[in-house]
Tab-separated table of C-alpha atoms in Angstrom:
chain	number	residue	atom	x	y	z
F	14	MET	CA	-63.092	2.034	44.181
F	15	SER	CA	-61.025	4.972	45.307
F	16	SER	CA	-57.374	4.755	44.301
F	17	SER	CA	-56.208	7.052	47.053
F	18	THR	CA	-56.040	4.498	49.870
F	19	ALA	CA	-52.756	4.960	51.703
F	20	GLY	CA	-50.177	2.245	51.389
F	21	VAL	CA	-51.817	-0.020	48.786
F	22	ALA	CA	-49.165	-0.718	46.169
F	23	GLU	CA	-49.928	-1.966	42.688
F	24	SER	CA	-47.758	-5.047	42.778
F	25	THR	CA	-49.798	-7.141	40.317
F	26	GLU	CA	-51.997	-6.410	37.310
F	27	PRO	CA	-55.056	-4.548	38.586
F	28	ASP	CA	-57.626	-6.734	36.844
F	29	GLN	CA	-56.312	-9.849	38.601
F	30	ALA	CA	-56.978	-8.527	42.085
F	31	VAL	CA	-59.953	-8.874	44.383
F	32	VAL	CA	-60.338	-5.881	46.655
F	33	LEU	CA	-62.491	-5.686	49.761
F	34	GLU	CA	-63.273	-2.631	51.788
F	35	LEU	CA	-64.117	-3.982	55.204
F	36	PRO	CA	-65.731	-2.078	58.044
F	37	ALA	CA	-63.133	-2.054	60.787
F	38	ARG	CA	-65.166	-4.268	63.101
F	39	PRO	CA	-64.081	-7.710	64.316
F	40	GLU	CA	-67.177	-9.470	63.001
F	41	PHE	CA	-65.857	-8.798	59.506
F	42	LEU	CA	-62.617	-10.704	60.055
F	43	ALA	CA	-64.327	-13.938	59.069
F	44	LEU	CA	-65.300	-12.408	55.732
F	45	ALA	CA	-61.708	-11.395	55.015
F	46	ARG	CA	-60.538	-14.924	55.761
F	47	LEU	CA	-63.340	-16.422	53.687
F	48	VAL	CA	-62.698	-14.353	50.573
F	49	THR	CA	-58.936	-14.797	50.587
F	50	SER	CA	-59.112	-18.534	51.190
F	51	ALA	CA	-61.719	-18.843	48.426
F	52	ALA	CA	-59.272	-17.091	46.102
F	53	ALA	CA	-56.612	-19.617	47.133
F	54	ASP	CA	-59.024	-22.449	46.335
F	55	LEU	CA	-58.841	-21.362	42.701
F	56	ASP	CA	-55.386	-22.924	42.659
F	57	PRO	CA	-55.691	-26.724	42.858
F	58	MET	CA	-52.124	-27.024	44.164
F	59	PHE	CA	-52.977	-25.141	47.357
F	60	GLY	CA	-52.762	-27.605	50.253
F	61	ASP	CA	-54.924	-27.458	53.369
F	62	GLU	CA	-52.090	-26.367	55.632
F	63	ARG	CA	-51.181	-23.495	53.359
F	64	VAL	CA	-54.792	-22.358	53.342
F	65	ASP	CA	-54.633	-22.418	57.145
F	66	ASP	CA	-51.470	-20.298	57.006
F	67	LEU	CA	-53.207	-17.869	54.672
F	68	ARG	CA	-56.270	-17.592	56.916
F	69	LEU	CA	-54.058	-16.969	59.935
F	70	ALA	CA	-51.953	-14.310	58.216
F	71	VAL	CA	-55.056	-12.517	56.938
F	72	SER	CA	-56.628	-12.688	60.391
F	73	GLU	CA	-53.548	-11.235	62.061
F	74	ALA	CA	-53.047	-8.433	59.554
F	75	ALA	CA	-56.724	-7.505	59.365
F	76	THR	CA	-57.005	-7.506	63.155
F	77	ASN	CA	-54.031	-5.159	63.424
F	78	ALA	CA	-55.579	-2.851	60.828
F	79	MET	CA	-58.959	-2.804	62.549
F	80	GLU	CA	-57.443	-2.136	65.950
F	81	ALA	CA	-55.364	0.694	64.490
F	82	HIS	CA	-58.551	2.284	63.127
F	83	ARG	CA	-60.264	1.874	66.471
F	84	GLU	CA	-57.367	3.477	68.339
F	85	VAL	CA	-57.500	6.642	66.241
F	86	GLY	CA	-61.246	6.734	65.700
F	87	GLN	CA	-60.842	6.131	61.959
F	88	GLU	CA	-64.259	5.349	60.517
F	89	HIS	CA	-63.093	4.377	57.032
F	90	PRO	CA	-62.837	0.726	56.117
F	91	VAL	CA	-59.649	-1.285	56.036
F	92	VAL	CA	-58.658	-2.532	52.599
F	93	VAL	CA	-57.909	-6.156	51.827
F	94	ARG	CA	-56.511	-6.900	48.405
F	95	CYS	CA	-55.680	-10.366	47.125
F	96	ALA	CA	-54.455	-11.694	43.824
F	97	LEU	CA	-53.292	-14.984	42.450
F	98	VAL	CA	-49.631	-14.845	41.554
F	99	ASP	CA	-47.353	-17.520	40.199
F	100	GLY	CA	-47.463	-20.385	42.683
F	101	GLY	CA	-49.488	-18.624	45.315
F	102	ILE	CA	-51.669	-15.833	46.505
F	103	GLU	CA	-50.575	-12.319	47.329
F	104	VAL	CA	-52.462	-10.361	49.973
F	105	GLU	CA	-52.137	-6.751	50.959
F	106	ILE	CA	-53.969	-5.263	53.928
F	107	ALA	CA	-53.882	-1.542	54.534
F	108	ASP	CA	-55.178	0.734	57.226
F	109	ARG	CA	-55.563	4.491	57.372
F	110	ALA	CA	-54.439	4.994	60.941
F	111	ARG	CA	-51.338	6.888	61.949
F	112	GLY	CA	-48.575	4.340	61.394
F	113	PHE	CA	-46.111	3.145	63.984
F	114	ASP	CA	-42.430	2.651	64.624
F	115	PRO	CA	-41.583	-1.007	63.890
F	116	ALA	CA	-38.528	-0.686	66.091
F	117	SER	CA	-40.800	0.046	69.013
F	118	LEU	CA	-42.407	-3.409	68.970
F	119	PRO	CA	-41.453	-4.864	72.326
F	120	ALA	CA	-39.570	-8.126	72.346
F	121	LEU	CA	-41.509	-10.895	73.996
F	122	PRO	CA	-39.823	-12.713	76.861
F	123	GLU	CA	-38.539	-16.159	76.016
F	124	VAL	CA	-41.095	-18.893	76.546
F	125	THR	CA	-39.111	-20.187	79.520
F	126	ASP	CA	-39.354	-16.801	81.231
F	127	PRO	CA	-42.130	-16.741	83.863
F	128	ARG	CA	-43.095	-13.306	82.604
F	129	ARG	CA	-44.080	-14.767	79.231
F	130	LEU	CA	-47.659	-15.308	80.432
F	131	GLU	CA	-47.924	-11.599	81.186
F	132	HIS	CA	-47.836	-10.783	77.471
F	133	GLU	CA	-51.174	-11.480	75.903
F	134	ARG	CA	-50.520	-9.544	72.672
F	135	GLY	CA	-47.568	-8.757	70.431
F	136	LEU	CA	-47.374	-11.970	68.437
F	137	GLY	CA	-49.117	-10.831	65.277
F	138	ILE	CA	-46.407	-9.613	62.915
F	139	ALA	CA	-43.936	-12.291	63.955
F	140	LEU	CA	-46.564	-14.915	63.142
F	141	ILE	CA	-47.333	-13.425	59.738
F	142	ARG	CA	-43.627	-13.539	58.921
F	143	ALA	CA	-43.372	-17.123	60.125
F	144	VAL	CA	-46.192	-18.531	58.005
F	145	THR	CA	-45.880	-16.473	54.808
F	146	ASP	CA	-43.349	-15.643	52.138
F	147	ASP	CA	-42.150	-12.269	50.869
F	148	PHE	CA	-43.445	-10.306	53.826
F	149	HIS	CA	-43.290	-6.551	53.436
F	150	LEU	CA	-44.469	-3.827	55.779
F	151	SER	CA	-44.683	-0.137	55.053
F	152	THR	CA	-45.873	2.423	57.534
F	153	GLY	CA	-46.136	6.172	57.732
F	154	ALA	CA	-48.294	9.009	58.917
F	155	GLY	CA	-51.102	7.984	56.574
F	156	GLY	CA	-51.318	4.394	57.719
F	157	THR	CA	-49.761	0.975	57.507
F	158	SER	CA	-49.759	-1.663	54.815
F	159	VAL	CA	-48.614	-5.245	55.084
F	160	ARG	CA	-48.120	-7.390	52.034
F	161	PHE	CA	-47.306	-11.081	51.929
F	162	THR	CA	-47.452	-14.046	49.642
F	163	VAL	CA	-48.488	-17.546	50.570
F	164	ARG	CA	-47.116	-20.058	48.139
F	165	GLY	CA	-49.206	-23.151	47.757
F	166	ARG	CA	-46.894	-25.434	45.899
F	167	PHE	CA	-43.345	-26.641	46.221
F	168	PRO	CA	-40.876	-24.160	44.711
F	169	ASP	CA	-39.568	-26.673	42.171
F	170	ALA	CA	-42.958	-27.881	40.944
F	171	PRO	CA	-43.706	-27.196	37.313
F	172	THR	CA	-46.061	-24.292	36.839
F	173	GLY	CA	-47.283	-25.281	33.375
X	17	MET	CA	-70.485	-19.511	60.623
X	18	LEU	CA	-70.657	-17.972	64.071
X	19	THR	CA	-68.356	-19.359	66.712
X	20	ARG	CA	-70.101	-21.421	69.371
X	21	VAL	CA	-68.743	-21.844	72.892
X	22	THR	CA	-70.079	-24.541	75.196
X	23	GLU	CA	-69.392	-25.347	78.830
X	24	THR	CA	-69.737	-28.816	80.309
X	25	HIS	CA	-68.906	-30.194	83.732
X	26	ASP	CA	-67.333	-33.635	83.679
X	27	GLY	CA	-66.299	-34.938	87.087
X	28	ASP	CA	-63.438	-32.739	88.278
X	29	ASP	CA	-63.153	-31.040	84.912
X	30	ILE	CA	-64.796	-27.913	83.603
X	31	VAL	CA	-64.615	-28.108	79.830
X	32	ILE	CA	-64.966	-24.990	77.691
X	33	SER	CA	-65.247	-26.030	74.035
X	34	VAL	CA	-64.816	-23.739	71.050
X	35	HIS	CA	-66.585	-24.597	67.807
X	36	GLY	CA	-65.389	-22.395	64.946
X	37	ASP	CA	-62.874	-19.575	64.798
X	38	LEU	CA	-61.254	-18.098	67.911
X	39	ASP	CA	-60.337	-14.554	66.916
X	40	LEU	CA	-60.948	-10.993	68.071
X	41	ALA	CA	-64.657	-11.344	67.317
X	42	SER	CA	-65.158	-14.446	69.452
X	43	VAL	CA	-62.689	-13.950	72.321
X	44	ALA	CA	-65.293	-12.393	74.593
X	45	ALA	CA	-67.465	-15.505	74.380
X	46	VAL	CA	-64.515	-17.603	75.537
X	47	ARG	CA	-63.083	-15.171	78.069
X	48	ILE	CA	-66.270	-15.011	80.124
X	49	PRO	CA	-66.508	-18.728	81.025
X	50	LEU	CA	-62.723	-18.998	81.483
X	51	ARG	CA	-62.668	-16.084	83.915
X	52	SER	CA	-65.725	-17.306	85.795
X	53	HIS	CA	-63.817	-20.471	86.752
X	54	ALA	CA	-60.369	-18.923	87.164
X	55	LEU	CA	-60.340	-19.370	90.935
X	56	ASP	CA	-61.768	-22.928	91.071
X	57	SER	CA	-58.450	-24.397	92.163
X	58	GLU	CA	-59.811	-27.868	93.037
X	59	LEU	CA	-61.000	-28.431	89.473
X	60	THR	CA	-59.158	-28.772	86.186
X	61	LEU	CA	-60.145	-26.085	83.712
X	62	VAL	CA	-60.006	-27.484	80.193
X	63	LEU	CA	-60.172	-25.467	76.983
X	64	ASP	CA	-61.097	-27.864	74.208
X	65	LEU	CA	-60.026	-26.643	70.769
X	66	THR	CA	-60.795	-29.894	68.959
X	67	ALA	CA	-63.456	-28.129	66.869
X	68	CYS	CA	-61.577	-24.834	66.646
X	69	LEU	CA	-60.939	-24.045	62.971
X	70	LEU	CA	-58.698	-21.030	63.469
X	71	LEU	CA	-56.696	-19.672	66.379
X	72	ASP	CA	-54.914	-16.353	65.979
X	73	SER	CA	-52.992	-14.161	68.392
X	74	ALA	CA	-56.103	-12.341	69.609
X	75	GLY	CA	-57.606	-15.696	70.488
X	76	ALA	CA	-54.339	-16.842	72.038
X	77	GLY	CA	-54.342	-13.764	74.262
X	78	VAL	CA	-57.341	-15.063	76.145
X	79	ILE	CA	-55.666	-18.459	76.489
X	80	ILE	CA	-52.509	-16.860	77.875
X	81	GLY	CA	-54.581	-14.803	80.295
X	82	ALA	CA	-56.435	-17.883	81.504
X	83	ALA	CA	-53.185	-19.801	81.984
X	84	ARG	CA	-51.736	-16.966	84.030
X	85	ARG	CA	-54.807	-16.661	86.251
X	86	ARG	CA	-54.910	-20.410	86.820
X	87	ARG	CA	-51.263	-20.419	87.767
X	88	GLN	CA	-51.838	-17.588	90.224
X	89	ALA	CA	-54.830	-19.401	91.718
X	90	GLY	CA	-52.957	-22.680	92.004
X	91	GLY	CA	-55.403	-24.407	89.660
X	92	ARG	CA	-54.750	-26.679	86.692
X	93	PHE	CA	-55.363	-25.472	83.143
X	94	LEU	CA	-55.243	-27.678	80.092
X	95	VAL	CA	-55.727	-27.067	76.399
X	96	VAL	CA	-56.919	-29.899	74.171
X	97	ALA	CA	-55.767	-29.360	70.598
X	98	PRO	CA	-55.257	-32.299	68.229
X	99	GLU	CA	-53.330	-31.856	65.001
X	100	GLY	CA	-54.831	-28.949	63.080
X	101	PRO	CA	-54.659	-25.156	62.756
X	102	ALA	CA	-55.083	-24.423	66.477
X	103	ARG	CA	-52.341	-26.863	67.502
X	104	ARG	CA	-50.055	-25.553	64.785
X	105	PHE	CA	-50.578	-22.022	66.040
X	106	LEU	CA	-49.726	-23.007	69.625
X	107	ALA	CA	-46.550	-24.688	68.378
X	108	GLU	CA	-45.587	-21.833	66.063
X	109	ALA	CA	-46.016	-19.339	68.899
X	110	ARG	CA	-44.236	-21.786	71.267
X	111	LEU	CA	-47.139	-21.495	73.652
X	112	ASP	CA	-47.197	-25.271	73.975
X	113	GLN	CA	-44.002	-24.861	76.000
X	114	VAL	CA	-45.640	-22.701	78.650
X	115	ILE	CA	-49.163	-24.115	78.627
X	116	ASP	CA	-50.219	-27.749	78.968
X	117	VAL	CA	-51.451	-28.838	75.544
X	118	VAL	CA	-52.622	-32.368	74.778
X	119	ASP	CA	-54.024	-34.115	71.718
X	120	ARG	CA	-57.098	-35.394	73.519
X	121	ARG	CA	-58.573	-35.180	76.997
X	122	SER	CA	-57.641	-38.778	77.790
X	123	ASP	CA	-53.990	-37.782	77.445
X	124	ALA	CA	-54.334	-35.378	80.349
X	125	ASP	CA	-54.168	-38.073	83.014
X	126	THR	CA	-50.906	-39.358	81.547
X	127	ARG	CA	-49.382	-35.899	81.680
X	128	ALA	CA	-50.478	-35.501	85.284
X	129	SER	CA	-48.711	-38.706	86.355
X	130	VAL	CA	-45.547	-37.812	84.413
X	131	ARG	CA	-45.380	-34.455	86.167
């Protein structure tokens, strides 16, 4: 696999990672969720709700990456990388679009605001942050990468 | 597993049920029946997510759009989502505060009388 994909950081030992190159088409989102949740199933301490959180975070990040490729006509795949880390699973999803200004993400109206129903999108990154740990986003002219960890066990549980 | 969307008519209710994941790939299959009944103000439009295994923000976008159109048309819109990933998403996104969400369809009548 090419090592020149923008934004994919080597945060764990390379031979522990599963890497997917996914065509940037929505029908492949299910495959991204399937592979990452299967990796989480390798850890017997991973509870059902945490697997749901993982599937959601992967879905959000992969959707954002695919839509970014569509917006700029990028025909290359998006890259999904996952690895088991201590107590959880680390996922990194990178696109090769043109990046964005995180400060430009519009704030959603409060739920009590009648205008809230006018905003059908914009939830994605906030949701990834809410359901994952160690969220990190990097973006630039060569694309955007989001990295997060979903921990499957209680922080104080013995790891041995 | 491909997402399956069914439509049933039950008395004054039109029930759109989602079986599987509701994401960017499957939103079109849900949006079409929801929009086709958007203006049926005498009926209750129900989106049943009991068998929905994943709801993400792309999927929620079509729910938000349906809720807005129902409100504009003066029609009732209800989402059925028992405890599970779809219900947790609606709570996490606080959409259960702007959209009627119940655990099961039989709860809907109770909500109507309370309101």
